[in-house]
CSV table of C-alpha atoms in Angstrom, one decimal:
chain,number,residue,atom,x,y,z
A,162,MET,CA,47.7,-42.5,7.0
A,163,VAL,CA,49.8,-44.6,5.2
A,164,ALA,CA,48.4,-48.3,5.7
A,165,ALA,CA,50.4,-50.5,8.3
A,166,PRO,CA,50.4,-54.4,8.6
A,167,SER,CA,46.7,-55.5,9.3
A,168,THR,CA,45.5,-54.9,13.2
A,169,GLY,CA,42.6,-55.4,14.8
A,170,TRP,CA,39.3,-53.7,14.7
A,171,GLY,CA,36.7,-55.2,16.8
A,172,GLN,CA,38.3,-54.2,20.2
A,173,GLY,CA,35.8,-52.1,22.6
A,174,LYS,CA,37.2,-48.6,23.6
A,175,SER,CA,38.2,-49.7,27.0
A,176,ASP,CA,40.7,-52.7,25.7
A,177,PRO,CA,43.9,-52.9,25.4
A,178,LEU,CA,46.1,-52.6,22.3
A,179,SER,CA,47.3,-55.5,20.9
A,180,GLU,CA,51.4,-55.9,20.3
A,181,ARG,CA,51.0,-55.0,16.7
A,182,GLU,CA,48.5,-51.7,17.4
A,183,LYS,CA,51.6,-50.5,19.6
A,184,VAL,CA,53.7,-51.1,17.1
A,185,THR,CA,51.8,-49.1,14.6
A,186,HIS,CA,51.3,-46.8,17.7
A,187,VAL,CA,54.9,-45.7,18.3
A,188,LEU,CA,55.9,-45.7,14.7
A,189,ASN,CA,53.5,-43.1,14.1
A,190,ARG,CA,53.9,-40.9,17.3
A,191,PHE,CA,57.6,-41.5,17.6
A,192,GLY,CA,58.6,-41.9,13.9
A,193,TYR,CA,57.1,-41.3,10.5
A,194,GLY,CA,55.3,-44.7,9.7
A,195,HIS,CA,57.5,-47.8,8.8
A,196,SER,CA,60.0,-48.6,5.9
A,197,PRO,CA,59.9,-52.0,4.7
A,198,GLY,CA,60.9,-54.6,7.4
A,199,THR,CA,60.9,-52.0,10.2
A,200,PHE,CA,57.5,-53.2,11.4
A,201,GLU,CA,58.5,-56.8,12.0
A,202,GLN,CA,61.7,-55.9,13.6
A,203,VAL,CA,59.9,-53.7,16.0
A,204,LEU,CA,57.1,-56.3,16.5
A,205,GLU,CA,60.0,-59.0,17.3
A,206,ALA,CA,61.5,-56.3,19.7
A,207,GLY,CA,58.6,-55.3,21.3
A,208,ALA,CA,57.0,-51.8,20.7
A,209,GLU,CA,58.2,-50.3,24.4
A,210,ALA,CA,62.0,-51.5,24.3
A,211,TRP,CA,62.4,-49.7,20.8
A,212,LEU,CA,60.9,-46.7,22.1
A,213,LYS,CA,63.1,-47.1,25.0
A,214,GLU,CA,66.1,-47.3,22.6
A,215,GLN,CA,64.7,-44.2,20.3
A,216,LEU,CA,64.6,-41.9,23.4
A,217,GLU,CA,68.0,-42.7,24.6
A,218,GLY,CA,69.2,-41.4,21.5
A,219,GLY,CA,69.7,-44.7,20.3
A,220,GLY,CA,69.2,-46.4,16.6
A,221,ALA,CA,71.6,-46.8,13.8
A,222,VAL,CA,73.3,-44.4,11.5
A,223,ASN,CA,72.0,-44.9,8.3
A,224,PRO,CA,74.7,-45.3,5.5
A,225,ILE,CA,72.3,-44.6,3.1
A,226,LEU,CA,71.6,-41.4,4.7
A,227,ALA,CA,75.1,-40.6,5.6
A,228,ASP,CA,75.6,-41.5,1.9
A,229,SER,CA,72.9,-38.8,0.7
A,230,LEU,CA,74.2,-36.0,2.9
A,231,ASP,CA,78.0,-36.7,2.1
A,232,GLY,CA,78.1,-34.0,-0.8
A,233,PHE,CA,76.2,-31.4,1.4
A,234,GLU,CA,78.9,-28.3,1.5
A,235,THR,CA,77.0,-26.0,4.0
A,236,LEU,CA,75.5,-27.7,6.7
A,237,ARG,CA,78.1,-27.4,9.4
A,238,LEU,CA,79.0,-24.0,8.5
A,239,THR,CA,79.1,-21.2,10.7
A,240,PRO,CA,76.6,-18.1,9.5
A,241,LYS,CA,79.8,-16.2,8.7
A,242,GLU,CA,80.9,-19.1,6.5
A,243,CYS,CA,77.7,-19.6,4.9
A,244,ARG,CA,77.5,-15.7,3.8
A,245,GLU,CA,80.4,-16.3,1.7
A,246,TYR,CA,77.7,-18.5,-0.7
A,247,THR,CA,74.5,-16.1,0.0
A,248,THR,CA,76.4,-12.7,-0.9
A,249,MET,CA,78.6,-14.1,-3.7
A,250,GLU,CA,79.2,-11.5,-6.2
A,251,ILE,CA,78.3,-11.9,-10.0
A,252,PRO,CA,80.2,-10.5,-12.6
A,253,ASP,CA,78.6,-8.1,-14.9
A,254,ASP,CA,80.4,-9.6,-17.7
A,255,ALA,CA,79.2,-13.4,-16.5
A,256,THR,CA,77.2,-15.2,-19.2
A,257,ALA,CA,74.0,-16.8,-18.7
A,258,GLU,CA,75.2,-19.9,-17.8
A,259,GLU,CA,77.6,-18.5,-15.0
A,260,ARG,CA,75.1,-16.2,-13.6
A,261,GLN,CA,72.8,-19.3,-13.3
A,262,ALA,CA,75.6,-21.0,-11.5
A,263,ARG,CA,76.0,-18.2,-9.4
A,264,ASN,CA,72.7,-17.5,-8.2
A,265,ARG,CA,72.4,-21.5,-7.2
A,266,LEU,CA,75.3,-20.9,-5.0
A,267,ARG,CA,73.6,-18.0,-3.4
A,268,ASP,CA,70.8,-20.5,-2.4
A,269,LEU,CA,72.8,-23.5,-1.7
A,270,PRO,CA,72.6,-23.1,2.2
A,271,LYS,CA,68.7,-23.0,2.0
A,272,ARG,CA,68.7,-25.9,-0.4
A,273,GLU,CA,70.9,-28.4,1.7
A,274,LEU,CA,68.8,-27.3,4.9
A,275,VAL,CA,65.5,-27.9,3.3
A,276,ARG,CA,66.6,-31.0,1.6
A,277,SER,CA,68.5,-32.7,4.6
A,278,VAL,CA,65.4,-32.1,6.4
A,279,LEU,CA,63.6,-34.3,4.6
A,280,LEU,CA,66.4,-36.9,4.4
A,281,HIS,CA,66.5,-37.2,7.8
A,282,SER,CA,62.8,-37.2,8.3
A,283,PHE,CA,62.8,-40.2,5.4
A,284,LEU,CA,66.2,-42.4,5.8
A,285,SER,CA,67.1,-41.8,9.4
A,286,GLU,CA,66.9,-44.7,11.8
A,287,ARG,CA,67.0,-42.5,14.7
A,288,GLN,CA,62.9,-41.7,14.2
A,289,ALA,CA,62.1,-40.3,17.3
A,290,GLU,CA,64.8,-37.4,17.2
A,291,GLU,CA,63.5,-36.2,13.9
A,292,VAL,CA,59.7,-36.1,15.2
A,293,LEU,CA,61.3,-34.1,17.9
A,294,CYS,CA,62.7,-31.7,15.9
A,295,ASP,CA,60.0,-31.2,13.9
A,296,PHE,CA,57.8,-30.2,17.0
A,297,TRP,CA,61.0,-27.9,18.4
A,298,ARG,CA,61.2,-26.6,14.7
A,299,ASN,CA,57.6,-25.2,14.9
A,300,HIS,CA,57.7,-24.1,18.2
A,301,PHE,CA,61.0,-22.1,17.8
A,302,ASN,CA,60.2,-21.0,14.3
A,303,VAL,CA,62.3,-18.9,11.9
A,304,SER,CA,61.5,-18.5,8.1
A,305,PHE,CA,63.6,-18.0,4.9
A,306,THR,CA,60.9,-15.7,3.8
A,307,LYS,CA,62.1,-13.1,5.7
A,308,GLY,CA,64.8,-12.7,3.4
A,309,GLY,CA,68.1,-10.6,4.0
A,310,PRO,CA,70.5,-12.8,6.1
A,311,SER,CA,68.1,-15.7,6.8
A,312,GLN,CA,69.6,-17.9,4.3
A,313,ASN,CA,73.0,-17.6,6.1
A,314,LEU,CA,71.9,-17.5,9.8
A,315,ILE,CA,69.3,-20.8,9.4
A,316,PRO,CA,70.9,-23.3,8.8
A,317,ASP,CA,73.0,-23.0,12.0
A,318,PHE,CA,69.9,-22.3,13.9
A,319,GLU,CA,69.0,-25.9,13.2
A,320,SER,CA,71.9,-27.0,14.5
A,321,THR,CA,72.9,-25.5,17.4
A,322,VAL,CA,69.6,-24.1,18.9
A,323,ILE,CA,67.1,-27.5,17.6
A,324,ARG,CA,69.5,-30.7,17.4
A,325,GLU,CA,71.8,-29.7,20.1
A,326,ASN,CA,69.1,-28.9,22.6
A,327,LEU,CA,67.1,-31.9,21.9
A,328,TRP,CA,67.9,-34.3,24.8
A,329,GLY,CA,68.8,-31.2,27.1
A,330,THR,CA,66.1,-28.6,29.0
A,331,PHE,CA,63.5,-26.2,27.8
A,332,PRO,CA,65.5,-23.1,29.4
A,333,GLU,CA,68.8,-24.1,27.2
A,334,MET,CA,66.8,-23.8,24.1
A,335,LEU,CA,64.8,-21.0,25.0
A,336,SER,CA,68.3,-18.8,25.8
A,337,ASP,CA,70.0,-20.4,22.8
A,338,SER,CA,67.1,-19.2,20.7
A,339,ALA,CA,66.8,-15.7,22.2
A,340,THR,CA,70.5,-15.1,21.6
A,341,HIS,CA,70.6,-16.8,18.0
A,342,PRO,CA,70.8,-14.1,15.1
A,343,ALA,CA,67.8,-16.4,12.7
A,344,MET,CA,65.6,-15.5,15.7
A,345,LEU,CA,66.6,-11.8,16.6
A,346,HIS,CA,66.5,-11.1,12.7
A,347,TYR,CA,63.4,-13.0,12.0
A,348,LEU,CA,61.5,-11.1,14.8
A,349,ASP,CA,63.5,-8.0,14.6
A,350,ASN,CA,64.7,-7.6,17.6
A,351,TYR,CA,68.2,-6.8,16.3
A,352,LEU,CA,66.7,-3.5,15.3
A,353,SER,CA,65.0,-2.7,18.8
A,354,ARG,CA,66.8,0.3,20.3
A,355,LYS,CA,66.1,3.1,22.7
A,356,PRO,CA,64.9,6.5,21.0
A,357,PRO,CA,68.2,7.9,19.9
A,358,THR,CA,68.8,11.2,21.4
A,359,LYS,CA,69.1,15.0,19.7
A,360,GLN,CA,72.7,14.6,19.8
A,361,GLU,CA,72.8,11.2,18.0
A,362,LEU,CA,70.4,12.4,15.3
A,363,ALA,CA,72.6,15.3,14.4
A,364,GLU,CA,75.6,13.3,14.2
A,365,VAL,CA,73.9,11.2,11.9
A,366,GLU,CA,72.6,14.1,9.8
A,367,ARG,CA,76.6,15.6,10.0
A,368,ARG,CA,77.9,12.0,8.9
A,369,VAL,CA,75.7,11.5,6.0
A,370,ARG,CA,76.4,15.6,4.7
A,371,ARG,CA,80.1,15.2,4.9
A,372,ARG,CA,79.6,11.8,2.7
A,373,THR,CA,77.5,13.2,0.2
A,374,GLY,CA,78.0,17.0,0.3
A,375,SER,CA,73.9,17.0,0.2
A,376,ARG,CA,72.5,18.8,3.2
A,377,GLN,CA,68.9,17.3,2.3
A,378,ARG,CA,70.4,14.0,2.3
A,379,GLY,CA,71.6,14.4,5.6
A,380,GLU,CA,68.4,15.9,7.0
A,381,GLU,CA,66.5,13.0,5.2
A,382,ALA,CA,68.9,10.2,7.5
A,383,ALA,CA,68.4,12.1,10.4
A,384,SER,CA,64.4,11.8,10.0
A,385,ILE,CA,64.7,7.6,9.3
A,386,ALA,CA,66.7,7.4,12.1
A,387,ALA,CA,64.2,9.6,14.2
A,388,GLN,CA,61.8,6.6,13.6
A,389,ARG,CA,63.7,3.9,15.1
A,390,GLY,CA,63.2,2.8,18.3
A,391,LEU,CA,61.1,0.3,20.8
A,392,ASN,CA,60.2,-3.0,18.3
A,393,GLU,CA,57.9,-5.3,20.3
A,394,ASN,CA,58.0,-8.2,17.8
A,395,TYR,CA,60.5,-10.5,19.3
A,396,ALA,CA,58.9,-9.8,22.9
A,397,ARG,CA,55.5,-10.4,22.2
A,398,GLU,CA,56.3,-13.6,20.2
A,399,LEU,CA,58.4,-14.9,23.5
A,400,LEU,CA,55.4,-14.4,25.9
A,401,GLU,CA,52.7,-15.9,23.4
A,402,LEU,CA,54.1,-18.7,21.6
A,403,HIS,CA,57.7,-19.4,23.3
A,404,THR,CA,56.4,-19.5,26.9
A,405,LEU,CA,53.4,-18.7,28.2
A,406,GLY,CA,50.5,-18.8,25.5
A,407,VAL,CA,48.6,-16.4,24.0
A,408,ASP,CA,46.9,-14.1,26.6
A,409,ASN,CA,48.2,-16.3,29.2
A,410,PHE,CA,49.1,-14.1,32.3
A,411,TYR,CA,50.6,-11.3,30.8
A,412,LYS,CA,49.2,-8.0,29.4
A,413,GLN,CA,50.5,-5.4,27.1
A,414,LYS,CA,52.5,-3.2,29.4
A,415,ASP,CA,54.3,-6.7,30.3
A,416,VAL,CA,55.3,-6.6,26.4
A,417,VAL,CA,56.3,-3.8,26.2
A,418,ALA,CA,58.3,-4.0,29.4
A,419,VAL,CA,60.2,-7.6,27.9
A,420,ALA,CA,60.6,-5.3,25.0
A,421,GLU,CA,62.5,-2.7,26.8
A,422,ALA,CA,64.5,-5.0,29.0
A,423,LEU,CA,65.5,-6.9,25.4
A,424,THR,CA,66.8,-3.4,23.9
A,425,GLY,CA,70.1,-4.2,23.0
A,426,TRP,CA,70.0,-7.6,22.2
A,427,THR,CA,71.2,-7.5,18.6
A,428,ALA,CA,73.5,-9.3,16.1
A,429,ASP,CA,76.3,-8.4,14.2
A,430,LEU,CA,75.3,-8.8,10.5
A,431,SER,CA,77.1,-6.0,8.6
A,432,ARG,CA,78.9,-6.9,5.4
A,433,ASN,CA,82.2,-8.2,7.1
A,434,GLY,CA,80.8,-9.0,10.7
A,435,THR,CA,80.9,-11.9,12.6
A,436,GLN,CA,77.1,-13.0,12.1
A,437,GLY,CA,76.7,-13.5,15.6
A,438,PHE,CA,74.9,-12.2,18.9
A,439,ILE,CA,76.2,-9.2,20.6
A,440,PHE,CA,74.9,-6.9,23.5
A,441,LYS,CA,75.0,-3.0,22.3
A,442,GLY,CA,74.8,-1.0,25.7
A,443,ASN,CA,74.2,2.5,23.4
A,444,MET,CA,70.7,0.6,22.4
A,445,HIS,CA,69.3,-0.3,25.5
A,446,ILE,CA,66.6,1.5,27.5
A,447,GLU,CA,68.0,1.6,31.1
A,448,GLY,CA,66.0,1.6,34.4
A,449,ASN,CA,64.0,-1.0,36.3
A,450,LYS,CA,61.2,-2.9,34.6
A,451,ARG,CA,58.1,-4.6,36.0
A,452,VAL,CA,57.3,-7.9,34.3
A,453,LEU,CA,54.5,-10.7,35.5
A,454,GLY,CA,54.2,-8.3,38.7
A,455,ARG,CA,58.1,-9.1,39.1
A,456,VAL,CA,61.0,-6.4,39.2
A,457,ILE,CA,63.4,-6.8,36.6
A,458,HIS,CA,66.9,-4.9,38.4
A,459,SER,CA,68.7,-3.1,35.9
A,460,LYS,CA,72.1,-2.0,36.6
A,461,THR,CA,74.5,0.5,34.5
A,462,GLY,CA,76.4,-1.3,32.5
A,463,ARG,CA,74.8,-4.7,33.0
A,464,GLY,CA,71.8,-4.6,30.6
A,465,LYS,CA,72.4,-7.9,29.1
A,466,ASN,CA,71.2,-9.4,32.4
A,467,GLU,CA,68.0,-7.8,32.0
A,468,GLY,CA,67.3,-10.2,29.2
A,469,GLU,CA,68.4,-13.0,31.0
A,470,GLN,CA,66.2,-12.6,34.1
A,471,ILE,CA,63.1,-12.3,31.7
A,472,LEU,CA,64.5,-15.8,30.6
A,473,GLN,CA,64.8,-17.4,33.6
A,474,LEU,CA,61.6,-15.7,34.9
A,475,LEU,CA,59.7,-16.8,32.2
A,476,SER,CA,61.3,-20.8,32.1
A,477,SER,CA,60.5,-21.3,35.5
A,478,HIS,CA,56.8,-20.1,35.3
A,479,ARG,CA,54.1,-22.6,36.0
A,480,GLY,CA,52.2,-21.1,32.9
A,481,THR,CA,55.4,-21.9,30.9
A,482,ALA,CA,55.1,-25.2,31.9
A,483,ASP,CA,51.5,-26.1,31.4
A,484,PHE,CA,51.8,-24.6,27.8
A,485,ILE,CA,54.9,-26.9,27.0
A,486,ALA,CA,53.3,-29.6,28.5
A,487,THR,CA,49.9,-29.1,26.3
A,488,LYS,CA,51.7,-28.6,23.3
A,489,LEU,CA,53.4,-31.7,23.4
A,490,VAL,CA,50.5,-34.1,24.6
A,491,ARG,CA,48.5,-32.6,21.5
A,492,TYR,CA,51.5,-32.9,19.3
A,493,LEU,CA,52.4,-36.6,20.5
A,494,VAL,CA,49.2,-38.0,21.9
A,495,ASN,CA,45.9,-36.5,20.6
A,496,ASP,CA,44.6,-32.9,18.9
A,497,ASP,CA,42.2,-32.6,22.1
A,498,PRO,CA,45.4,-33.5,24.8
A,499,PRO,CA,44.2,-35.4,27.6
A,500,SER,CA,43.8,-33.0,30.7
A,501,SER,CA,45.2,-35.5,33.0
A,502,LEU,CA,48.3,-36.3,30.9
A,503,VAL,CA,49.0,-32.6,30.6
A,504,ALA,CA,49.0,-32.1,34.0
A,505,LYS,CA,51.6,-35.2,34.6
A,506,VAL,CA,53.9,-33.6,32.2
A,507,SER,CA,53.9,-30.2,33.5
A,508,LYS,CA,54.6,-31.4,36.9
A,509,SER,CA,57.5,-33.1,35.2
A,510,TYR,CA,58.5,-30.1,33.8
A,511,ARG,CA,58.7,-28.4,37.1
A,512,LYS,CA,60.1,-31.1,38.9
A,513,THR,CA,63.3,-31.7,36.3
A,514,LYS,CA,63.5,-27.8,35.3
A,515,GLY,CA,62.2,-28.3,31.9
A,516,SER,CA,64.1,-31.5,31.0
A,517,ILE,CA,62.8,-32.5,27.6
A,518,PRO,CA,63.6,-36.3,27.9
A,519,ALA,CA,61.8,-36.2,31.3
A,520,MET,CA,58.3,-34.9,29.6
A,521,VAL,CA,58.6,-37.1,26.8
A,522,ASP,CA,59.3,-40.3,29.2
A,523,THR,CA,56.3,-38.9,31.1
A,524,ILE,CA,53.9,-39.5,28.3
A,525,VAL,CA,54.8,-42.5,27.1
A,526,LYS,CA,55.0,-44.2,30.5
A,527,SER,CA,51.6,-43.2,31.1
A,528,LYS,CA,48.3,-44.9,30.8
A,529,GLU,CA,47.0,-42.3,28.3
A,530,PHE,CA,49.5,-42.8,25.3
A,531,TRP,CA,48.7,-46.4,25.1
A,532,ALA,CA,45.0,-45.6,25.8
A,533,ARG,CA,42.5,-47.0,22.7
A,534,GLU,CA,41.2,-43.6,22.2
A,535,ASN,CA,44.2,-42.1,21.2
A,536,PHE,CA,45.4,-44.9,19.0
A,537,ARG,CA,45.0,-43.6,15.4
A,538,ALA,CA,43.5,-40.4,16.2
A,539,LYS,CA,45.7,-37.8,14.7
A,540,PHE,CA,45.9,-37.0,11.1
A,541,LYS,CA,49.0,-36.8,9.6
A,542,THR,CA,50.3,-33.2,8.1
A,543,PRO,CA,51.0,-33.6,4.5
A,544,PHE,CA,54.8,-33.4,5.1
A,545,GLU,CA,54.3,-36.2,7.7
A,546,PHE,CA,52.1,-37.9,4.9
A,547,VAL,CA,54.6,-37.6,2.4
A,548,VAL,CA,57.9,-38.7,4.0
A,549,SER,CA,55.4,-41.8,5.7
A,550,ALA,CA,54.7,-42.6,2.1
A,551,LEU,CA,57.9,-42.4,0.9
A,552,ARG,CA,58.9,-44.7,3.7
A,553,VAL,CA,56.3,-47.6,3.3
A,554,THR,CA,57.3,-47.6,-0.5
A,555,GLY,CA,61.3,-47.9,0.1
A,556,ALA,CA,61.2,-45.2,-2.4
A,557,GLU,CA,64.5,-43.6,-3.6
A,558,VAL,CA,64.8,-39.8,-3.6
């Protein structure tokens, strides 16, 4: 860990934290460490008072951060607007310098988002906000490594799914993530559909033959189309990473049923498309599904509602409350999360229908959070270590 102003080391395991230790604790659990002058400011205000202000969305907007982000062009653009950068054409007669400039513009949404995450973490005085963003950003992971339209989709995912839901509820964030094209693309649900009928395959073959004049190409296109069908990627991640946890409560048949309920949940990622979520009924597998012992009712023309029923079922499941509580306590308190605190946070989830502020409030008001055995009990990740080093040295980036 980056060193903080000296604290006492002679205390017993049951001794309460000193005021200086409390400040060190909150600055490293709900922040990326202290910057020059911050430690004494928090000590004067009191660790609990600083934490209360942070969790109420307080903390000044650092003008240095605002200035650092001022020249960013793409952070507030819609996916469709970002696409104007990522698909920018390069003329055949472009010089090497022109090609390089165009390629840099194509990559701009990705580069600006990555840089903005670092700058927010390093410079923002709203440290608790940045720490919680990091938690949810990892929980609902999407990645630029997917390629394709990810560069123009993920910046909007960061702002509309993560940041806009940070002080809301888990069910709202889950729903927004499930309908965001970045998630649908990353986990391939935008391709998931009922198997094509013989009539549809024949139409594909005729269409390609008319366009190309080649019977062989038509047959090849129909053969490729015949391989399209149900994709379980998102359904599996939804159950094991976003809600219930790995192998908790569900079986393979539940994964299949969830995947079937979510067929037709896709995105308009075509060249001139909206780059947004759409539901396509002609891709949806009709019929009732059974998930976690519950019947998900299917009604003709209302296929999207099946996916919504799934999300509501998972959001209200005790297994989801326990899973989210465990992850939050592990992240904010100790890698070996105290079971007593996990139970309290899970109860808070169920009582408040997944309120994120309520769960965090339960943690910071608990005796476990302030217990000596949880002080300096976590190592920093490489990212946290680098940001802490930048903050404590007051480095310029």
